[in-house]
Coordinates of C-alpha atoms and ligand atoms in Angstrom, one line a residue:
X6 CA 0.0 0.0 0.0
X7 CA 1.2 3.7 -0.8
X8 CA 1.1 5.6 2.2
X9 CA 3.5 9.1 2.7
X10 CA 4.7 8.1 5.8
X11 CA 6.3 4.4 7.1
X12 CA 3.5 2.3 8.7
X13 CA 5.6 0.8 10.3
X14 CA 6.3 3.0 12.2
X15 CA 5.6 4.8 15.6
X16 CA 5.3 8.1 16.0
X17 CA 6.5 9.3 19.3
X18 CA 8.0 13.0 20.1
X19 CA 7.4 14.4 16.6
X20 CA 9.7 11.5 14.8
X21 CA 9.0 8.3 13.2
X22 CA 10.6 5.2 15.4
X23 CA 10.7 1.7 14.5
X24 CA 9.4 -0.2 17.8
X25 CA 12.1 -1.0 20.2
X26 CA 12.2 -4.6 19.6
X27 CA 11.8 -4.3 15.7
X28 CA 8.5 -6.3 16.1
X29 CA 5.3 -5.5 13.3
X30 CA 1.8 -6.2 13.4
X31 CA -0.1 -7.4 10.0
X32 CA -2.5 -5.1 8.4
X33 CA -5.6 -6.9 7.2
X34 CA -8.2 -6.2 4.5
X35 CA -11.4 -6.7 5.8
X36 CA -12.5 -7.1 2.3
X37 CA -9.8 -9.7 0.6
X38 CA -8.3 -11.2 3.9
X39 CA -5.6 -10.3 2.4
X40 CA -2.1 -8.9 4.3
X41 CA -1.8 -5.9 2.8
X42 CA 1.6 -4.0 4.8
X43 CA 2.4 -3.4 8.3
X44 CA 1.9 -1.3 11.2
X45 CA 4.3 -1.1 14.3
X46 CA 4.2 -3.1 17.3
X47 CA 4.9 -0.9 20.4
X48 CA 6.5 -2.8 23.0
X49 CA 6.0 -1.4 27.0
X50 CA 9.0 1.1 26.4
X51 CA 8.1 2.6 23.3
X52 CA 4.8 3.3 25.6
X53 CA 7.1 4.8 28.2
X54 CA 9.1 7.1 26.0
X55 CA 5.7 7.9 24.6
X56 CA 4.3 9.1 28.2
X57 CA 8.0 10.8 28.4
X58 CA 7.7 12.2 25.0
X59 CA 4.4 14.0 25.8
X60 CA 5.7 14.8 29.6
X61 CA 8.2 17.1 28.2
X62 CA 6.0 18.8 25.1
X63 CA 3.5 20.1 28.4
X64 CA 6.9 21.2 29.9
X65 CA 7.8 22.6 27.2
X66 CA 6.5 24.1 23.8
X67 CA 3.2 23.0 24.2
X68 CA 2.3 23.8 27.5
X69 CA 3.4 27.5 26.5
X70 CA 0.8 27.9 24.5
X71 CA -2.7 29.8 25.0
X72 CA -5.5 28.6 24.5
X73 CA -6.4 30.3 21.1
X74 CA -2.9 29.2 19.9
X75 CA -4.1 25.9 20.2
X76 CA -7.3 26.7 18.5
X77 CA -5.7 27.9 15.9
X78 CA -3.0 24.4 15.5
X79 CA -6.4 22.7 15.6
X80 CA -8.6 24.6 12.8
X81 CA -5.2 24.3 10.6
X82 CA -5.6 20.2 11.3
X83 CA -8.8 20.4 10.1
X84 CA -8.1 21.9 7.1
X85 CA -5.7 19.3 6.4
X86 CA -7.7 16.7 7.3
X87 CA -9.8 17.9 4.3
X88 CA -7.2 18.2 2.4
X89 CA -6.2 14.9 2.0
X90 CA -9.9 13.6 2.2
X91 CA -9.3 11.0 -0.2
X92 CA -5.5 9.6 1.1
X93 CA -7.8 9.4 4.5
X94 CA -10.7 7.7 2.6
X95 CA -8.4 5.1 0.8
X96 CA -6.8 4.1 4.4
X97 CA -9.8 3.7 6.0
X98 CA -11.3 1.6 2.8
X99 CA -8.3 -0.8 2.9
X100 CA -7.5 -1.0 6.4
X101 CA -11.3 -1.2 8.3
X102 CA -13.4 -1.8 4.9
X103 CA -15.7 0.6 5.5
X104 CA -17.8 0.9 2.0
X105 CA -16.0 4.7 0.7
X106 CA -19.3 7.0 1.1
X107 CA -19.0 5.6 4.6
X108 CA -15.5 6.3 5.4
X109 CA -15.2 9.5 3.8
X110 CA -18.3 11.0 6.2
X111 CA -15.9 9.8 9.1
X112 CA -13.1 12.1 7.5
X113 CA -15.9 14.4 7.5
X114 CA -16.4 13.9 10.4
X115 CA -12.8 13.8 12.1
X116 CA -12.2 17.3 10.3
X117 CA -15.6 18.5 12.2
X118 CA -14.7 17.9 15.2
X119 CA -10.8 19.5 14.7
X120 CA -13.3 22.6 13.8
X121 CA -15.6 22.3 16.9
X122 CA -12.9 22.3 19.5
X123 CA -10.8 24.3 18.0
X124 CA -13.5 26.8 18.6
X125 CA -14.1 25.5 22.0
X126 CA -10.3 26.1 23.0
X127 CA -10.7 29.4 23.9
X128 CA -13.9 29.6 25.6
X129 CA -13.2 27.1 28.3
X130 CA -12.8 28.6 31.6
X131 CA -13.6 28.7 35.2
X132 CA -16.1 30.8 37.3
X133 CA -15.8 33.2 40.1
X134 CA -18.0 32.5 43.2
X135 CA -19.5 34.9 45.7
X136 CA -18.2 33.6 48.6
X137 CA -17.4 35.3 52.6
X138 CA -17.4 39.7 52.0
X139 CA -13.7 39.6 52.4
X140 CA -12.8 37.1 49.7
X141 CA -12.4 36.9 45.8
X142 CA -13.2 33.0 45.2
X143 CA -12.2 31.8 41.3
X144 CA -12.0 28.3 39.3
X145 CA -9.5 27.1 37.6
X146 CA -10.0 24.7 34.6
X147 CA -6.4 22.8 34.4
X148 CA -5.4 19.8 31.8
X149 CA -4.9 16.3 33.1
X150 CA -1.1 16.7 32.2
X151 CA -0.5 13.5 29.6
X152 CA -4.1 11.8 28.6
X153 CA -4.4 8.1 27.2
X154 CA -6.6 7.4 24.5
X155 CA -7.5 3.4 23.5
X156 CA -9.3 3.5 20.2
X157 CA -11.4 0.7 18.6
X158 CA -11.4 -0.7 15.4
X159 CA -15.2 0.6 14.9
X160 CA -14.5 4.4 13.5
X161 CA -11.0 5.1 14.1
X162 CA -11.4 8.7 12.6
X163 CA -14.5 9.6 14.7
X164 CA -13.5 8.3 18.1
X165 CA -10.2 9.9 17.2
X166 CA -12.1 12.9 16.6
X167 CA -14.4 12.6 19.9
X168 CA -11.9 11.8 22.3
X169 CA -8.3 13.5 21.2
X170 CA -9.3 16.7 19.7
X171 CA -11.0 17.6 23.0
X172 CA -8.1 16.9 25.1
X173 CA -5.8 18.6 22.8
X174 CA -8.1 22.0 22.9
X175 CA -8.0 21.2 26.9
X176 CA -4.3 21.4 26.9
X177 CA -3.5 18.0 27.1
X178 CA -0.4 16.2 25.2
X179 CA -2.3 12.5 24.2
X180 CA -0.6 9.2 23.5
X181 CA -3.0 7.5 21.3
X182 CA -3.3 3.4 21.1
X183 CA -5.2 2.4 17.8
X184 CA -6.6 -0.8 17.2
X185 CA -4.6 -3.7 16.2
X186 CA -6.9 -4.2 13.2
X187 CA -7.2 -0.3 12.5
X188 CA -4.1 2.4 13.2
X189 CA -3.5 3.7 9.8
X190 CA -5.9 6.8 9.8
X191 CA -4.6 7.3 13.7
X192 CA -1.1 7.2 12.1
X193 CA -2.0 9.9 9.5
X194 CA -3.4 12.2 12.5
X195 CA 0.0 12.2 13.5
X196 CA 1.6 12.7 10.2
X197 CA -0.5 15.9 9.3
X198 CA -0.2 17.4 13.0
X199 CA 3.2 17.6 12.2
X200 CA 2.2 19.7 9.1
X201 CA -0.3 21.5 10.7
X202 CA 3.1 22.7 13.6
X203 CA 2.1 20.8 16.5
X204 CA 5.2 20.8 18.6
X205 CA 6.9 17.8 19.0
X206 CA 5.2 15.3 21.8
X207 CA 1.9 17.2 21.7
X208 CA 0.8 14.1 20.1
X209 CA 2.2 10.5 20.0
X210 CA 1.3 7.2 18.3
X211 CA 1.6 4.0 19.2
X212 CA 0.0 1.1 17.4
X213 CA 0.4 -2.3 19.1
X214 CA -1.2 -5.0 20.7
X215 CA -4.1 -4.2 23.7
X216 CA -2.8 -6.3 26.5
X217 CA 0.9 -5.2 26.0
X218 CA 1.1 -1.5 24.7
X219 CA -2.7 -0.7 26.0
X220 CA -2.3 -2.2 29.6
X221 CA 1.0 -0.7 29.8
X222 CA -0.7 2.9 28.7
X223 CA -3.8 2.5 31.0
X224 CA -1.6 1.2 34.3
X225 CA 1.5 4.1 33.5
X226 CA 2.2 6.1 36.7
X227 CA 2.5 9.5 35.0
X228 CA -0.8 9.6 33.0
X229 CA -3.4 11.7 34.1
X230 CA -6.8 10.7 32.5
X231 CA -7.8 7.6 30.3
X232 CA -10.3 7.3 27.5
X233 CA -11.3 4.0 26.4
X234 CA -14.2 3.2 23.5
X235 CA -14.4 -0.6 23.3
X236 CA -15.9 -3.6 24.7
X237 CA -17.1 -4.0 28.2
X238 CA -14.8 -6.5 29.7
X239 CA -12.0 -4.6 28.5
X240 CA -13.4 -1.3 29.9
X241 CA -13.6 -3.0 33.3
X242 CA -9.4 -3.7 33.0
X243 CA -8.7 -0.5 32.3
X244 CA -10.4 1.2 35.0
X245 CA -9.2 -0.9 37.4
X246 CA -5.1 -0.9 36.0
X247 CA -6.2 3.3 36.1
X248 CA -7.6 2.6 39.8
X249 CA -3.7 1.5 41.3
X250 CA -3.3 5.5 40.3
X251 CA -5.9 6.6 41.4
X252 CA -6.4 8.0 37.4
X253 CA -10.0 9.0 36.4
X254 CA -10.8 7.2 33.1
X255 CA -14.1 8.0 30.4
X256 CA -15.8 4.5 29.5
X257 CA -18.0 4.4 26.5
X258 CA -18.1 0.5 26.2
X259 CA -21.5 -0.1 23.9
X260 CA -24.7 -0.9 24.3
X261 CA -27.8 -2.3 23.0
X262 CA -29.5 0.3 21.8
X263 CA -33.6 0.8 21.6
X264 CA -35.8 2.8 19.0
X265 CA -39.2 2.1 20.8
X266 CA -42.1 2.7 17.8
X267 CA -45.5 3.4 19.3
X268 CA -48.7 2.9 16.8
X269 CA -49.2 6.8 16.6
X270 CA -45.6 7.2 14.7
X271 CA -44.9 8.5 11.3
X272 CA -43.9 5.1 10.0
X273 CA -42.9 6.5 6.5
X274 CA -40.2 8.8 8.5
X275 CA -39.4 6.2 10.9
X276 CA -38.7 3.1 8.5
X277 CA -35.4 4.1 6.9
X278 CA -34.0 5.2 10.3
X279 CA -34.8 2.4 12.4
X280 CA -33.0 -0.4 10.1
X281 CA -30.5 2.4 9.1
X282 CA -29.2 3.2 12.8
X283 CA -29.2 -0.8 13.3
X284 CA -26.9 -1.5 10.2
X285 CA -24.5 1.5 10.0
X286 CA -20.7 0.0 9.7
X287 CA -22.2 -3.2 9.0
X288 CA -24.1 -3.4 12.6
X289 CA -20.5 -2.6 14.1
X290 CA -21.2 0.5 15.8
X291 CA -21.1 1.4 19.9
X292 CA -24.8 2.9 19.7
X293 CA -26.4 0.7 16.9
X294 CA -29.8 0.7 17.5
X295 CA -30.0 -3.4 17.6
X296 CA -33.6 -3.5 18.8
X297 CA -36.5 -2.1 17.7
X298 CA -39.5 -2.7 19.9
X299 CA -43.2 -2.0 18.0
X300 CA -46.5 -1.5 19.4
X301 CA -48.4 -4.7 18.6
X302 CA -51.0 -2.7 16.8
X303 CA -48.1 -1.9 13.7
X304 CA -46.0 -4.6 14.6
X305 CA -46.6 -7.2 11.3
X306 CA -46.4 -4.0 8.7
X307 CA -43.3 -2.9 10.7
X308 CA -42.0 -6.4 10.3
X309 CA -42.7 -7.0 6.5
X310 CA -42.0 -2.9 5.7
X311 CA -38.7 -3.4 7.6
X312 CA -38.0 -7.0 6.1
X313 CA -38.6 -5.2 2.6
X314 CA -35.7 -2.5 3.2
X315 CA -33.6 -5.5 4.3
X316 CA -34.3 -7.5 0.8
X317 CA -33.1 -4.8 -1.2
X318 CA -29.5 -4.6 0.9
X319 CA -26.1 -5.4 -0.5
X320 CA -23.4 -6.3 0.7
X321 CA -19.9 -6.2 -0.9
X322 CA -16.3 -5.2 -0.7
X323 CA -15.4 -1.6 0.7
X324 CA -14.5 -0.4 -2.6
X325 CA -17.4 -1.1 -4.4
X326 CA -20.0 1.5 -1.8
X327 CA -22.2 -1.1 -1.2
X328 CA -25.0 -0.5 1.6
X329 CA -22.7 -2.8 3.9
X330 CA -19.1 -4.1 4.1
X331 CA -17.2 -6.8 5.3
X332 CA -16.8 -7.5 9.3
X333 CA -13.9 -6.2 10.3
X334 CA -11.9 -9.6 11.1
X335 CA -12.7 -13.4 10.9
X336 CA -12.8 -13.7 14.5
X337 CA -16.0 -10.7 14.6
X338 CA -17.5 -13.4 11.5
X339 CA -17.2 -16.4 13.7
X340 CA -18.5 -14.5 16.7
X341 CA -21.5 -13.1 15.5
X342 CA -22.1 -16.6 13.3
X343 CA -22.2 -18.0 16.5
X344 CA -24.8 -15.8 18.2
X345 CA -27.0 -16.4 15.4
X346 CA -26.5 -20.0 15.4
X347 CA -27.5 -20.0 19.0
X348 CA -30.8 -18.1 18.6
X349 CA -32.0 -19.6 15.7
X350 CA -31.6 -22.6 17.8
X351 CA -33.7 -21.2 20.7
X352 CA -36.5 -20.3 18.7
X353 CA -35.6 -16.8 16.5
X354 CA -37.4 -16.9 13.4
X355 CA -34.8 -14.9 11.1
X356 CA -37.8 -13.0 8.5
X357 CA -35.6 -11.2 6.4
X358 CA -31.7 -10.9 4.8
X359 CA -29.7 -8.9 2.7
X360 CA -27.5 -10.5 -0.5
X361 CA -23.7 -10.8 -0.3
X362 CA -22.6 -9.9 -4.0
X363 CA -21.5 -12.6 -6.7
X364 CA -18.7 -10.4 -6.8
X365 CA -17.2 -10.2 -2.9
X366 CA -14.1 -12.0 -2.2
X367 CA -13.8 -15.5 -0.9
X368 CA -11.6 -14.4 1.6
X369 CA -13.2 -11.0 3.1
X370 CA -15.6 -11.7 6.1
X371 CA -19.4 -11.0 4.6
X372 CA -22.5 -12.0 7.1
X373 CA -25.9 -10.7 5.2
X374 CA -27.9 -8.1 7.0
X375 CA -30.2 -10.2 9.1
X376 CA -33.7 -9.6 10.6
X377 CA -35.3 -11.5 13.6
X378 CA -39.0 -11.8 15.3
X379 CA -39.7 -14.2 17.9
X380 CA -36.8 -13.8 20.1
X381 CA -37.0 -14.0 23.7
X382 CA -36.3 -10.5 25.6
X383 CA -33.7 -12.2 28.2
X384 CA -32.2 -14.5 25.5
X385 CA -28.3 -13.1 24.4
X386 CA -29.7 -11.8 20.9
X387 CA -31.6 -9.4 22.6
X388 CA -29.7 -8.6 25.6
X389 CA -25.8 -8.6 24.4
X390 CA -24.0 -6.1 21.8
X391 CA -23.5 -8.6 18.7
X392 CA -21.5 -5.9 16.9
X393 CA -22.8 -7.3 13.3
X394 CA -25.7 -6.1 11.3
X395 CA -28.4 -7.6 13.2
X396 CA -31.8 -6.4 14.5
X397 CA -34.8 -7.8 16.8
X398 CA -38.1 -7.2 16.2
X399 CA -40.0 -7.0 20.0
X400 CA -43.4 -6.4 20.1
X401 CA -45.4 -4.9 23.6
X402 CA -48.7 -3.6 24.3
X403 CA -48.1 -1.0 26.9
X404 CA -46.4 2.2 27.7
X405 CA -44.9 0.9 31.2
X406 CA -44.0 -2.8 29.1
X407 CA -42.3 -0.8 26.3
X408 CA -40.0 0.8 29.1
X409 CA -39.6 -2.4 31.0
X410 CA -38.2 -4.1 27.5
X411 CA -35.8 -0.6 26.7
X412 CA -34.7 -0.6 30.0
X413 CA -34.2 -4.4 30.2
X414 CA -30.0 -5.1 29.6
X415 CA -27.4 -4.2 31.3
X416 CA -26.5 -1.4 28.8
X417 CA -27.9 2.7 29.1
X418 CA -26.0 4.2 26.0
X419 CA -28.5 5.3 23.4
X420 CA -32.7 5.1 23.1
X421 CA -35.0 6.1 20.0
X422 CA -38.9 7.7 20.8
X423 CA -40.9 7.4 17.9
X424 CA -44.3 8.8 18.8
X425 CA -46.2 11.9 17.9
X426 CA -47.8 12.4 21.6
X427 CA -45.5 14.9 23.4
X428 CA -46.6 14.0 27.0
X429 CA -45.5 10.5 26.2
X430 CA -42.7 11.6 24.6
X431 CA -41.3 13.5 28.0
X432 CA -42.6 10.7 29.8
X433 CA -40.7 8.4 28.4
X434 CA -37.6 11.0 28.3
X435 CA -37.3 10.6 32.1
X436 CA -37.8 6.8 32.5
X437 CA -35.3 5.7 29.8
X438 CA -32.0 4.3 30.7
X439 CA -29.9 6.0 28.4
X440 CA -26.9 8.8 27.7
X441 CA -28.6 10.2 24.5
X442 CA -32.6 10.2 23.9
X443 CA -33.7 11.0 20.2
X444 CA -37.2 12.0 19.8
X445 CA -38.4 10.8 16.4
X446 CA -35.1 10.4 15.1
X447 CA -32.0 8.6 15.8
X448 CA -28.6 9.1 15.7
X449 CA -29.0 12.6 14.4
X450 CA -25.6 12.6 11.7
X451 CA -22.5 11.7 14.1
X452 CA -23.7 14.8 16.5
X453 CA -20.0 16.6 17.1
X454 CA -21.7 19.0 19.4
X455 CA -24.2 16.6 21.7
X456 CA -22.8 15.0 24.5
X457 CA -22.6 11.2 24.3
X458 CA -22.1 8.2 26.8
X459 CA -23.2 6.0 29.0
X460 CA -25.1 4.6 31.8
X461 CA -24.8 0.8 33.3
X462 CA -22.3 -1.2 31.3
X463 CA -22.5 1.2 28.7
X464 CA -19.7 3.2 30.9
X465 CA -19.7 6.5 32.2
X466 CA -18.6 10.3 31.3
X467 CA -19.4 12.3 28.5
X468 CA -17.3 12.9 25.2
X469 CA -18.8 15.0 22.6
X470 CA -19.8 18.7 22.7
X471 CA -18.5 20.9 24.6
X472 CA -19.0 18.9 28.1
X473 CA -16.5 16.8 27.0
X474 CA -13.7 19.4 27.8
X475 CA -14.7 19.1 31.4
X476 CA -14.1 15.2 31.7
X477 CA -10.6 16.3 30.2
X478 CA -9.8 19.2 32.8
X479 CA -9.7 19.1 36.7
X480 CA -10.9 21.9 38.7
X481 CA -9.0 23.8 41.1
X482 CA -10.8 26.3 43.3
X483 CA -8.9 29.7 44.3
X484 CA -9.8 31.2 47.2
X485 CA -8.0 34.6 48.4
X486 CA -8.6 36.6 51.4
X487 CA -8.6 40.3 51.4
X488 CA -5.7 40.6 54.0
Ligands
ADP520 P1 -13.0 -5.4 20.4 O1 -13.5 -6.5 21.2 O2 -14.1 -4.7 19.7 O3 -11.8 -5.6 19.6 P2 -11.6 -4.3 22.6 O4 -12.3 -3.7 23.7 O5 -11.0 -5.6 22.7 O6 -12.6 -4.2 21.4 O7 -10.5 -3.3 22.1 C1 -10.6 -1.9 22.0 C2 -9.2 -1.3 22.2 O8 -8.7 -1.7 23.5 C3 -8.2 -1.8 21.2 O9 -7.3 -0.6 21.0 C4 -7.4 -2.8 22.0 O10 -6.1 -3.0 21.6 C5 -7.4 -2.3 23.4 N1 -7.2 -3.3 24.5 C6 -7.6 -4.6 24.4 N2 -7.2 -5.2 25.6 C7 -6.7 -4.2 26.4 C8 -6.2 -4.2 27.7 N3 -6.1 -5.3 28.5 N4 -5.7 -3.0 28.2 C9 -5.8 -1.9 27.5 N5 -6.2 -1.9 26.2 C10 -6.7 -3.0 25.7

């Protein structure tokens, strides 16, 4: 693969490193299963001199700088970003398989949210606070220090986007841990901060295996905040290597997200968006709407209107923009192969699939869209994250059952309302278990400025907006006596 900088490569203190022991990891297209290059393996020193790398930029160049300066290093990343739209497109295609209208609306949307925060930078700041008639009490809002960001595999770019932009505009210096199966875009970040004059260290990069270079990021001594996007067991490791710290961490780990359709709804609005928030990324996405539950009144038309969008999908390799891609890796195939298996067994009737093209290689890992009724509210396909592009169908009668059924998993991350009757609709607001509520609509295009996360197992603090720069700040209070 041509790419204008070494893949191989860390990038660590505003130079290109090969890892310490020489060691690489494969890349992989999702689409071929074919090895297409090679991405660094960082080994637990490269992490260190990473974490020492970034130490010394907030000591140093970076840590000069005001907050508009970094606004400004921001908005110029952004316009680079853009720039090279289609280099960033091409990566993404090859190394994640994301179908190309797909990942260039995540450059989109990495180059978005370079624009909010750089914006944001400068409008950060504490309060004063009428305190005692002798005293002038003030906040301070102060960076971590060095923040740790562990991406998934899912939308590189975006979670990029969510969780290192805001911690730069904060006044952080990140070291940034891709996914095994995903650091190229990540690596590019790092390539065009350097064009865009980030001082050396500001960022770092360092590709390499979760339970080596990630446990060694999340447990380092000299970090001062963690941000994690992944699965849930994971999540739990992480907090608790921050924990021996004492280091505050962000947790968005998933969910299994409800768009609850009562039988007043615009069903000709709703239809596209409820199987479309469901099969985004091929069903690989942390707030995929996975169930849909309908008011037994519309339930069959829902089913066969839904199961007629689902007949029409196809499914291909990333380069040819089909409605889905490949799963990202044969292990995600086998896995969600296996949950099917296992329902199908227990009684899920599937009533409706996609087509995998004549066309899609033998050796890229294709599962057809898939569509189930008849499934059992406690069984695993409608209570765990499948991370493939499946849906359930779950019918209930009332309100209060509705709410019981959305609130029923261990997950809280993202709920759907479709229902013309406001009071409902605020009703329901309040009794959902759930980060982000979208009245007759879900999802709302990526949503750079609304604050997303979790309740339950689907983590907890916010990234996203502008409340995500205070999850990357701490808080001192000032107070001085008139003496
Ligand atoms: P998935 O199951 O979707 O691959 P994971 O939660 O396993 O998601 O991985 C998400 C990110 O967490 C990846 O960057 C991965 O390398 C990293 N990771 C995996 N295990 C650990 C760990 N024990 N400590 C820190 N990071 C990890």
């Amino acid at each position: 693969m041509l790419t204008p900088f070494d893949t191989s490569k860390l990038w660590i203190g505003g130079e290109w490193v090969p890892s310490s022991d020489g060691r690489t990891l494969p890349i992989e297209n999702p689409s071929s299963g074919l090895t297409v290059g090679a991405i660094g393996r960082a080994s637990r020193d490269d992490v260190d001199a990473a974490v020492t790398a970034a130490e010394r930029a907030l000591n140093g160049p970076w840590g000069a700088l005001t907050a508009f300066e970094r606004g400004r290093l921001l908005s110029r990343l952004s316009n680079l970003v853009l720039a090279h739209t289609e280099l960033l497109t091409e990566l993404e295609v090859a190394d994640v398989g994301k179908p190309v209208s797909q990942a260039r609306a995540d450059v989109v949307a990495l180059a978005r949210y370079l624009e909010f925060y750089a914006g944001a930078a400068d409008k950060l700041h504490g309060q004063t606070i009428p305190f005692l008639a002798d005293y002038t009490v003030y906040t301070l809002r102060e960076p971590h220090g060095v923040t740790a960001h562990i991406i998934p595999w899912n939308y590189p770019m975006q979670i990029m986007g969510r969780s290192v932009v805001g911690a730069l505009a904060a006044g952080n210096a990140v070291v940034v841990k891709p996914a095994e199966q995903a650091s190229l875009t990540s690596l590019a970040f790092g390539w065009l901060s350097q064009q865009a004059g980030f001082p050396a260290g500001a960022i770092n990069i360092v590709p390499g295996v979760g339970a080596e270079a990630g446990a060694t990021l999340s447990g380092h001594p000299s970090i001062g905040h963690v941000s994690f996007t992944g699965s849930f067991d994971v999540g739990v490791q992480i907090q608790s290597a921050a924990a021996r710290h004492a280091v505050p961490v962000t947790l968005e780990l998933g969910g299994k997200s409800p768009q609850i359709l009562f039988d007043d709804a615009d069903l000709e609005t709703a239809l596209p968006v409820l199987v479309r928030a469901g099969l985004q990324n091929a069903g690989q996405t942390c707030s995929a709407s996975s169930r849909i539950l309908v008011h037994r009144r519309v339930h069959d038309h829902v089913v066969e209107a839904m199961s007629s969008i689902y007949r029409t999908l196809r499914v291909g390799p990333a380069s040819a923009d089909l409605d889905l891609g490949p799963l990202i890796s044969a292990t995600q195939k086998i896995r969600v192969e296996r949950h099917l298996d296992a329902a199908r067994a227990t009684g899920a009737k599937q009533v409706a699939t996609g087509r995998i093209v004549d066309e899609a290689p033998e050796g890229g890992h294709y599962v057809a869209p898939q569509l189930y009724t008849h499934v059992n509210p406690r069984e695993p396909l409608a209570q765990e994250e499948i991370f493939g592009p499946v849906q359930v169908v779950l019918p209930f009668d009332e309100e209060e059952e509705a709410v019981r059924l959305a609130n029923g998993t261990p997950y809280g991350l993202v709920a759907g309302v479709w229902t013309r009757d406001a009071g409902r609709q605020h009703r329901l607001v309040r009794q959902l278990k759930a980060g982000q509520v979208f009245l007759n609509d879900y999802g709302a295009a990526g949503g750079v400025e609304l604050p997303f996360g979790g309740t339950g197992h689907s983590g907890h603090g916010r990234e996203k907006g502008f409340e995500a720069l205070y999850g990357f700040t701490k808080l001192k209070t000032v107070a001085a006596r008139h003496r």
